[in-house]
Amino acid sequence: MSSSSGPIAVVTGGAGFIGSHLTDRLIELGHRVVVLDDFRTGKRANLARWLTPEHGFGGASPALELVTCDVSHGIFAALAPITAKYGRVERIAHLAAQVSVVSSVANPLVDMSVNYGGTLHVLEYARAMGVAKVAFASSAAVYGDVSEMPVGEDTPTRPVSPYGIDKLASELALDYYANVHGVPATALRFFNVYGPRQDPSSPYSGVISIFADRARAGRTLTIFGDGQQTRDFVYVGDVVRGLVAALGDGNSRTVANVGTGGEITVTELARTLVELCGGKSAIEYAPQRAGEILRSRARVDRLREAFGVVAETRLVDGLRATIA
Ligand code: UD2
């Protein structure tokens, strides 16, 4: 990839949890990054490092351009002034999405238009402008409920939510654009991503963000179900390494899981977080959530073999960083 004086890397959803960490990393690596975000869930504060006072109130450092844009309405107009100034877009990481599985069940049409529609707009831009690589944030939700663990990429996909369906449809669109229009594209299926900047404020926020927030305040942690369900929790820094690799040349049409290959029960997770925060919180149990999957654990061979990436952050270290 090229330096900040050269072509541009676009991060859609770049003010969000994962997108802002990716933006940090790409700028550190010397890229000029254009963040497209509609700020519905993304926050300027996540990019505070690059919003320096010497570039004016709300202005960004020369390595970052921040553009308010709802990706599901198209990205040509938002990017035109930037490309006129700095030249063409070379790479796009497409992370902008409606991220809640539960909202997708309540509002499937909104979900489909934002998530699948947004992907089509990105791919249309990539086709028209000859973008060198698109990396797409897919999800373990494409698998649905599978009995075989760990889950490999060749496991039949049977999503059980509109969210999973539109992530899978987006993967199919990537494949179509790669095949028919020659747009190099890679999809990464994220497992349960956690880390600093994950917003705990919604009841459907990631469990680690909610538990960490409560454990720090000495409040009770609520476990849904018997707590024996497992998840493969992967630290955001490791996910970013996967994305950076996916943005590089090669591996077009590759789909890869992004997880650790391990799993932990929700009860074990709760106990660990309570302990790390000084042991003041109680743990209570509430009825199981509808549509809950019992186990989730990624096969990670392809991530290692195709991208040279191994998620190496130990859970306890990632939890400490999240709490801090
Ligand atoms: C994750 C992803 C989702 C999708 C899905 C695919 C997140 C935030 N969500 O959903 O986008 O990709 O995987 O399968 O990464 N829990 C509690 N107490 C709480 C909150 C949660 O016990 O206060 C439990 C919850 O019932 C579940 C586990 O913790 O068993 C993880 O929940 P989650 O909402 O973090 O993520 P998940 O796996 O439902």
Short mmCIF file of C-alpha atoms and ligand atoms in Angstrom, two decimals:
data_model
loop_
_atom_site.label_atom_id
_atom_site.label_comp_id
_atom_site.label_asym_id
_atom_site.label_seq_id
_atom_site.Cartn_x
_atom_site.Cartn_y
_atom_site.Cartn_z
CA MET A 1 0.00 0.00 0.00
CA SER A 2 1.10 3.57 -0.58
CA SER A 3 2.01 6.50 1.64
CA SER A 4 -0.11 9.46 2.74
CA SER A 5 1.01 11.51 -0.24
CA GLY A 6 -0.28 8.83 -2.62
CA PRO A 7 -3.64 7.20 -3.26
CA ILE A 8 -6.33 7.03 -0.67
CA ALA A 9 -7.72 4.35 1.63
CA VAL A 10 -11.43 4.80 2.43
CA VAL A 11 -12.86 3.40 5.66
CA THR A 12 -16.66 3.34 5.68
CA GLY A 13 -17.91 3.37 9.27
CA GLY A 14 -14.49 4.73 10.21
CA ALA A 15 -15.81 6.60 13.26
CA GLY A 16 -17.20 3.40 14.75
CA PHE A 17 -15.67 0.90 17.15
CA ILE A 18 -13.70 -1.28 14.71
CA GLY A 19 -13.44 1.34 11.94
CA SER A 20 -11.72 3.90 14.18
CA HIS A 21 -9.09 1.37 15.27
CA LEU A 22 -8.48 0.49 11.61
CA THR A 23 -8.21 4.20 10.74
CA ASP A 24 -5.62 4.69 13.50
CA ARG A 25 -3.57 1.81 12.17
CA LEU A 26 -3.74 2.86 8.51
CA ILE A 27 -2.62 6.39 9.36
CA GLU A 28 0.21 4.98 11.49
CA LEU A 29 1.23 2.93 8.45
CA GLY A 30 1.43 6.12 6.40
CA HIS A 31 -1.87 6.20 4.52
CA ARG A 32 -4.11 9.10 3.78
CA VAL A 33 -7.46 7.87 5.13
CA VAL A 34 -10.91 9.09 4.20
CA VAL A 35 -13.53 8.17 6.79
CA LEU A 36 -17.12 8.00 5.56
CA ASP A 37 -19.56 7.86 8.45
CA ASP A 38 -23.11 9.04 9.08
CA PHE A 39 -22.44 9.32 12.85
CA ARG A 40 -25.60 7.44 13.77
CA THR A 41 -23.49 5.15 15.94
CA GLY A 42 -19.99 6.36 15.04
CA LYS A 43 -18.40 9.11 17.15
CA ARG A 44 -15.94 11.88 16.30
CA ALA A 45 -14.38 11.23 19.71
CA ASN A 46 -13.17 7.83 18.44
CA LEU A 47 -10.90 9.72 16.02
CA ALA A 48 -9.85 12.35 18.56
CA ARG A 49 -6.14 11.61 18.03
CA TRP A 50 -6.36 12.96 14.49
CA LEU A 51 -8.72 15.88 15.13
CA THR A 52 -6.00 18.31 16.10
CA PRO A 53 -6.76 21.92 17.17
CA GLU A 54 -4.15 23.35 14.78
CA HIS A 55 -6.35 22.20 11.89
CA GLY A 56 -9.29 24.19 13.21
CA PHE A 57 -12.26 23.20 15.27
CA GLY A 58 -13.34 19.74 14.19
CA GLY A 59 -10.66 19.73 11.50
CA ALA A 60 -8.51 16.71 10.97
CA SER A 61 -4.78 16.12 10.64
CA PRO A 62 -3.62 16.04 7.00
CA ALA A 63 -3.69 12.24 7.06
CA LEU A 64 -7.43 12.11 7.79
CA GLU A 65 -10.44 13.40 5.90
CA LEU A 66 -13.75 13.04 7.71
CA VAL A 67 -16.86 13.03 5.51
CA THR A 68 -20.41 12.75 6.81
CA CYS A 69 -22.07 10.26 4.51
CA ASP A 70 -24.75 7.59 4.73
CA VAL A 71 -23.21 4.87 2.59
CA SER A 72 -26.62 3.45 1.71
CA HIS A 73 -27.28 6.64 -0.30
CA GLY A 74 -24.15 6.19 -2.40
CA ILE A 75 -20.55 7.37 -2.05
CA PHE A 76 -19.71 8.99 -5.41
CA ALA A 77 -20.78 12.52 -4.38
CA ALA A 78 -19.07 12.30 -0.98
CA LEU A 79 -15.77 11.20 -2.50
CA ALA A 80 -15.69 13.48 -5.57
CA PRO A 81 -14.21 16.58 -3.82
CA ILE A 82 -11.60 14.42 -2.09
CA THR A 83 -10.45 12.63 -5.22
CA ALA A 84 -10.39 15.96 -7.08
CA LYS A 85 -7.93 17.19 -4.43
CA TYR A 86 -5.81 14.11 -3.71
CA GLY A 87 -6.31 11.62 -6.55
CA ARG A 88 -8.05 8.30 -6.79
CA VAL A 89 -9.23 5.92 -4.12
CA GLU A 90 -6.98 2.89 -4.06
CA ARG A 91 -8.52 0.73 -1.33
CA ILE A 92 -11.82 0.56 0.56
CA ALA A 93 -12.52 -1.13 3.89
CA HIS A 94 -16.31 -1.39 4.09
CA LEU A 95 -17.37 -1.48 7.74
CA ALA A 96 -20.36 0.88 7.78
CA ALA A 97 -23.43 -1.08 8.89
CA GLN A 98 -26.43 -1.37 11.07
CA VAL A 99 -24.73 -3.65 13.61
CA SER A 100 -27.49 -5.05 15.80
CA VAL A 101 -28.91 -8.49 15.05
CA VAL A 102 -31.93 -7.68 17.22
CA SER A 103 -32.70 -4.45 15.31
CA SER A 104 -32.46 -6.37 12.06
CA VAL A 105 -35.24 -8.64 13.29
CA ALA A 106 -37.39 -5.62 14.23
CA ASN A 107 -36.62 -3.63 11.04
CA PRO A 108 -35.54 -6.01 8.28
CA LEU A 109 -36.09 -3.51 5.47
CA VAL A 110 -33.96 -0.81 7.09
CA ASP A 111 -31.31 -3.40 7.83
CA MET A 112 -31.27 -4.71 4.26
CA SER A 113 -31.14 -1.24 2.75
CA VAL A 114 -28.28 -0.06 4.99
CA ASN A 115 -26.23 -3.25 5.03
CA TYR A 116 -26.81 -4.87 1.65
CA GLY A 117 -27.59 -1.58 -0.13
CA GLY A 118 -24.49 0.04 1.37
CA THR A 119 -22.32 -2.82 0.11
CA LEU A 120 -23.73 -2.48 -3.42
CA HIS A 121 -22.98 1.26 -3.44
CA VAL A 122 -19.39 0.58 -2.36
CA LEU A 123 -18.97 -2.12 -5.01
CA GLU A 124 -20.46 0.09 -7.74
CA TYR A 125 -17.96 2.79 -6.84
CA ALA A 126 -15.11 0.26 -6.83
CA ARG A 127 -16.14 -1.03 -10.27
CA ALA A 128 -16.53 2.41 -11.81
CA MET A 129 -13.34 3.85 -10.33
CA GLY A 130 -11.06 0.82 -10.63
CA VAL A 131 -10.42 0.49 -6.89
CA ALA A 132 -7.53 -1.93 -6.29
CA LYS A 133 -9.04 -3.77 -3.30
CA VAL A 134 -12.22 -3.90 -1.23
CA ALA A 135 -12.19 -5.53 2.22
CA PHE A 136 -15.63 -6.24 3.68
CA ALA A 137 -16.67 -6.79 7.31
CA SER A 138 -18.86 -9.88 7.23
CA SER A 139 -19.96 -11.81 10.29
CA ALA A 140 -20.18 -15.22 11.92
CA ALA A 141 -23.93 -14.54 11.70
CA VAL A 142 -23.83 -15.94 8.13
CA TYR A 143 -23.49 -19.47 9.59
CA GLY A 144 -26.60 -19.45 11.79
CA ASP A 145 -26.87 -22.31 14.26
CA VAL A 146 -24.27 -24.95 13.49
CA SER A 147 -23.54 -28.06 15.49
CA GLU A 148 -20.03 -28.72 14.18
CA MET A 149 -17.36 -26.77 16.09
CA PRO A 150 -15.07 -25.06 15.29
CA VAL A 151 -16.91 -23.53 12.31
CA GLY A 152 -14.92 -23.59 9.06
CA GLU A 153 -15.58 -21.32 6.09
CA ASP A 154 -16.93 -24.24 4.04
CA THR A 155 -19.68 -24.96 6.57
CA PRO A 156 -23.05 -24.45 4.83
CA THR A 157 -24.39 -20.96 5.55
CA ARG A 158 -27.89 -20.83 7.03
CA PRO A 159 -28.32 -17.41 8.60
CA VAL A 160 -31.18 -17.09 11.09
CA SER A 161 -31.55 -13.29 11.12
CA PRO A 162 -31.99 -10.53 8.52
CA TYR A 163 -28.54 -9.33 9.65
CA GLY A 164 -26.97 -12.68 8.77
CA ILE A 165 -28.86 -12.80 5.48
CA ASP A 166 -27.66 -9.36 4.38
CA LYS A 167 -24.05 -10.10 5.36
CA LEU A 168 -24.26 -13.28 3.27
CA ALA A 169 -25.94 -11.42 0.40
CA SER A 170 -23.12 -8.87 0.58
CA GLU A 171 -20.55 -11.67 0.32
CA LEU A 172 -22.36 -12.97 -2.78
CA ALA A 173 -22.29 -9.46 -4.24
CA LEU A 174 -18.53 -9.26 -3.58
CA ASP A 175 -18.10 -12.54 -5.40
CA TYR A 176 -20.19 -11.34 -8.32
CA TYR A 177 -18.25 -8.06 -8.64
CA ALA A 178 -14.96 -9.93 -8.43
CA ASN A 179 -16.01 -12.51 -11.01
CA VAL A 180 -17.92 -10.45 -13.51
CA HIS A 181 -16.42 -6.97 -13.10
CA GLY A 182 -12.92 -7.86 -11.89
CA VAL A 183 -13.19 -5.93 -8.60
CA PRO A 184 -10.68 -7.52 -6.19
CA ALA A 185 -12.56 -8.12 -2.93
CA THR A 186 -12.16 -10.08 0.29
CA ALA A 187 -14.70 -10.81 3.05
CA LEU A 188 -13.75 -11.37 6.68
CA ARG A 189 -16.28 -13.08 8.93
CA PHE A 190 -15.87 -11.49 12.34
CA PHE A 191 -16.68 -13.53 15.44
CA ASN A 192 -17.32 -11.67 18.74
CA VAL A 193 -15.12 -8.58 18.51
CA TYR A 194 -14.35 -6.65 21.70
CA GLY A 195 -12.00 -3.95 22.94
CA PRO A 196 -11.72 -0.25 23.82
CA ARG A 197 -14.35 2.11 22.27
CA GLN A 198 -17.05 -0.55 22.03
CA ASP A 199 -20.17 1.30 23.13
CA PRO A 200 -21.92 -0.38 26.11
CA SER A 201 -24.97 1.87 26.04
CA SER A 202 -27.48 -0.34 24.19
CA PRO A 203 -28.92 -3.56 25.64
CA TYR A 204 -27.68 -5.21 22.44
CA SER A 205 -24.12 -3.97 22.81
CA GLY A 206 -21.36 -6.55 22.91
CA VAL A 207 -21.43 -8.51 26.15
CA ILE A 208 -17.86 -7.58 27.10
CA SER A 209 -18.56 -3.86 26.79
CA ILE A 210 -21.65 -4.24 29.01
CA PHE A 211 -19.98 -6.50 31.59
CA ALA A 212 -16.83 -4.33 31.76
CA ASP A 213 -18.90 -1.19 32.24
CA ARG A 214 -20.94 -2.77 35.04
CA ALA A 215 -18.05 -4.55 36.74
CA ARG A 216 -16.06 -1.29 36.89
CA ALA A 217 -19.00 0.39 38.63
CA GLY A 218 -19.59 -2.54 41.00
CA ARG A 219 -23.03 -3.14 39.45
CA THR A 220 -24.68 -6.53 38.94
CA LEU A 221 -23.89 -8.51 35.77
CA THR A 222 -26.88 -10.23 34.18
CA ILE A 223 -26.28 -13.48 32.30
CA PHE A 224 -28.98 -14.57 29.85
CA GLY A 225 -29.62 -18.32 30.06
CA ASP A 226 -27.50 -20.76 32.06
CA GLY A 227 -24.23 -19.04 31.09
CA GLN A 228 -22.87 -22.23 29.50
CA GLN A 229 -23.14 -20.78 25.98
CA THR A 230 -19.71 -20.08 24.50
CA ARG A 231 -18.29 -17.41 22.21
CA ASP A 232 -15.00 -16.87 20.39
CA PHE A 233 -14.03 -13.38 21.57
CA VAL A 234 -11.44 -11.71 19.37
CA TYR A 235 -9.62 -8.51 20.30
CA VAL A 236 -10.14 -5.52 18.02
CA GLY A 237 -6.36 -5.10 17.51
CA ASP A 238 -6.22 -8.59 16.01
CA VAL A 239 -9.23 -7.86 13.80
CA VAL A 240 -7.45 -4.74 12.54
CA ARG A 241 -4.42 -6.84 11.56
CA GLY A 242 -6.77 -9.07 9.55
CA LEU A 243 -8.32 -6.05 7.83
CA VAL A 244 -4.95 -4.52 6.96
CA ALA A 245 -3.90 -7.85 5.42
CA ALA A 246 -7.21 -8.12 3.54
CA LEU A 247 -6.71 -4.62 2.10
CA GLY A 248 -3.41 -5.72 0.57
CA ASP A 249 -3.14 -7.19 -2.90
CA GLY A 250 -4.05 -10.84 -3.44
CA ASN A 251 -6.65 -13.08 -1.84
CA SER A 252 -9.45 -11.74 -4.01
CA ARG A 253 -12.62 -13.81 -3.49
CA THR A 254 -11.18 -15.28 -0.30
CA VAL A 255 -13.58 -15.50 2.64
CA ALA A 256 -11.95 -15.97 6.04
CA ASN A 257 -13.10 -16.26 9.64
CA VAL A 258 -11.63 -13.80 12.11
CA GLY A 259 -11.61 -15.36 15.55
CA THR A 260 -9.11 -16.88 17.96
CA GLY A 261 -10.07 -20.53 17.50
CA GLY A 262 -10.91 -20.69 21.21
CA GLU A 263 -14.13 -20.34 23.17
CA ILE A 264 -15.18 -19.34 26.67
CA THR A 265 -18.52 -19.66 28.45
CA VAL A 266 -20.39 -16.48 29.32
CA THR A 267 -20.26 -17.44 33.02
CA GLU A 268 -16.47 -17.80 32.92
CA LEU A 269 -16.25 -14.45 31.12
CA ALA A 270 -18.42 -12.75 33.76
CA ARG A 271 -16.35 -14.19 36.63
CA THR A 272 -13.09 -13.10 34.99
CA LEU A 273 -14.33 -9.54 34.47
CA VAL A 274 -15.66 -9.25 38.02
CA GLU A 275 -12.31 -10.45 39.35
CA LEU A 276 -10.31 -8.07 37.13
CA CYS A 277 -12.45 -5.17 38.40
CA GLY A 278 -11.93 -5.90 42.09
CA GLY A 279 -14.69 -8.43 42.80
CA LYS A 280 -17.46 -6.04 43.86
CA SER A 281 -20.17 -7.08 41.37
CA ALA A 282 -22.75 -9.79 41.84
CA ILE A 283 -23.75 -12.10 38.98
CA GLU A 284 -27.41 -12.88 38.33
CA TYR A 285 -29.17 -15.08 35.77
CA ALA A 286 -32.13 -14.10 33.57
CA PRO A 287 -34.09 -16.05 30.92
CA GLN A 288 -32.25 -17.03 27.77
CA ARG A 289 -32.49 -14.65 24.78
CA ALA A 290 -34.61 -15.75 21.83
CA GLY A 291 -32.57 -17.07 18.92
CA GLU A 292 -29.51 -17.61 21.11
CA ILE A 293 -26.82 -19.84 19.66
CA LEU A 294 -25.24 -22.31 22.06
CA ARG A 295 -21.64 -22.42 20.90
CA SER A 296 -19.50 -20.31 18.64
CA ARG A 297 -15.88 -21.01 17.81
CA ALA A 298 -14.00 -20.21 14.62
CA ARG A 299 -11.69 -22.36 12.56
CA VAL A 300 -8.81 -20.01 11.92
CA ASP A 301 -6.51 -21.92 9.55
CA ARG A 302 -7.51 -19.86 6.53
CA LEU A 303 -6.83 -16.56 8.28
CA ARG A 304 -3.34 -17.81 9.06
CA GLU A 305 -2.62 -19.49 5.72
CA ALA A 306 -4.07 -16.86 3.37
CA PHE A 307 -3.34 -13.69 5.34
CA GLY A 308 -0.55 -14.68 7.71
CA VAL A 309 -2.63 -13.44 10.64
CA VAL A 310 -3.07 -15.19 13.98
CA ALA A 311 -5.22 -13.55 16.67
CA GLU A 312 -2.64 -13.48 19.41
CA THR A 313 -4.11 -11.25 22.14
CA ARG A 314 -4.88 -13.39 25.20
CA LEU A 315 -8.39 -12.79 26.49
CA VAL A 316 -7.18 -11.60 29.88
CA ASP A 317 -4.85 -9.04 28.25
CA GLY A 318 -7.59 -7.83 25.92
CA LEU A 319 -10.00 -7.55 28.85
CA ARG A 320 -7.45 -5.52 30.83
CA ALA A 321 -7.00 -3.13 27.87
CA THR A 322 -10.78 -2.82 27.55
CA ILE A 323 -11.25 -2.07 31.25
CA ALA A 324 -8.45 0.50 31.22
C1 UD2 B 1 -22.59 -11.58 18.00
C2 UD2 B 1 -22.48 -10.25 17.30
C3 UD2 B 1 -23.49 -10.12 16.21
C4 UD2 B 1 -23.45 -11.30 15.26
C5 UD2 B 1 -23.53 -12.61 16.06
C6 UD2 B 1 -23.31 -13.79 15.15
C7 UD2 B 1 -21.65 -8.61 18.89
C8 UD2 B 1 -21.99 -7.47 19.77
N1 UD2 B 1 -22.68 -9.18 18.26
O1 UD2 B 1 -23.83 -11.69 18.69
O2 UD2 B 1 -23.27 -8.92 15.48
O3 UD2 B 1 -22.27 -11.23 14.47
O4 UD2 B 1 -22.51 -12.65 17.07
O5 UD2 B 1 -23.58 -14.99 15.81
O6 UD2 B 1 -20.50 -8.99 18.70
N2 UD2 B 1 -25.11 -11.77 27.17
C9 UD2 B 1 -25.37 -11.84 28.53
N3 UD2 B 1 -25.59 -10.67 29.21
C10 UD2 B 1 -25.57 -9.45 28.61
C11 UD2 B 1 -25.31 -9.39 27.21
C12 UD2 B 1 -25.08 -10.57 26.53
O7 UD2 B 1 -25.42 -12.92 29.11
O8 UD2 B 1 -25.76 -8.43 29.30
C13 UD2 B 1 -24.81 -13.02 26.45
C14 UD2 B 1 -25.71 -13.24 25.26
O9 UD2 B 1 -26.92 -13.83 25.64
C15 UD2 B 1 -24.81 -14.15 24.40
C16 UD2 B 1 -23.40 -13.67 24.72
O10 UD2 B 1 -23.50 -12.95 25.94
O11 UD2 B 1 -24.92 -15.48 24.80
C17 UD2 B 1 -22.82 -12.77 23.65
O12 UD2 B 1 -23.78 -11.78 23.36
P1 UD2 B 1 -23.45 -10.52 22.40
O13 UD2 B 1 -24.70 -9.71 22.33
O14 UD2 B 1 -22.19 -9.87 22.82
O15 UD2 B 1 -23.12 -11.19 20.98
P2 UD2 B 1 -23.88 -12.34 20.14
O16 UD2 B 1 -22.98 -13.54 20.20
O17 UD2 B 1 -25.29 -12.49 20.51
#
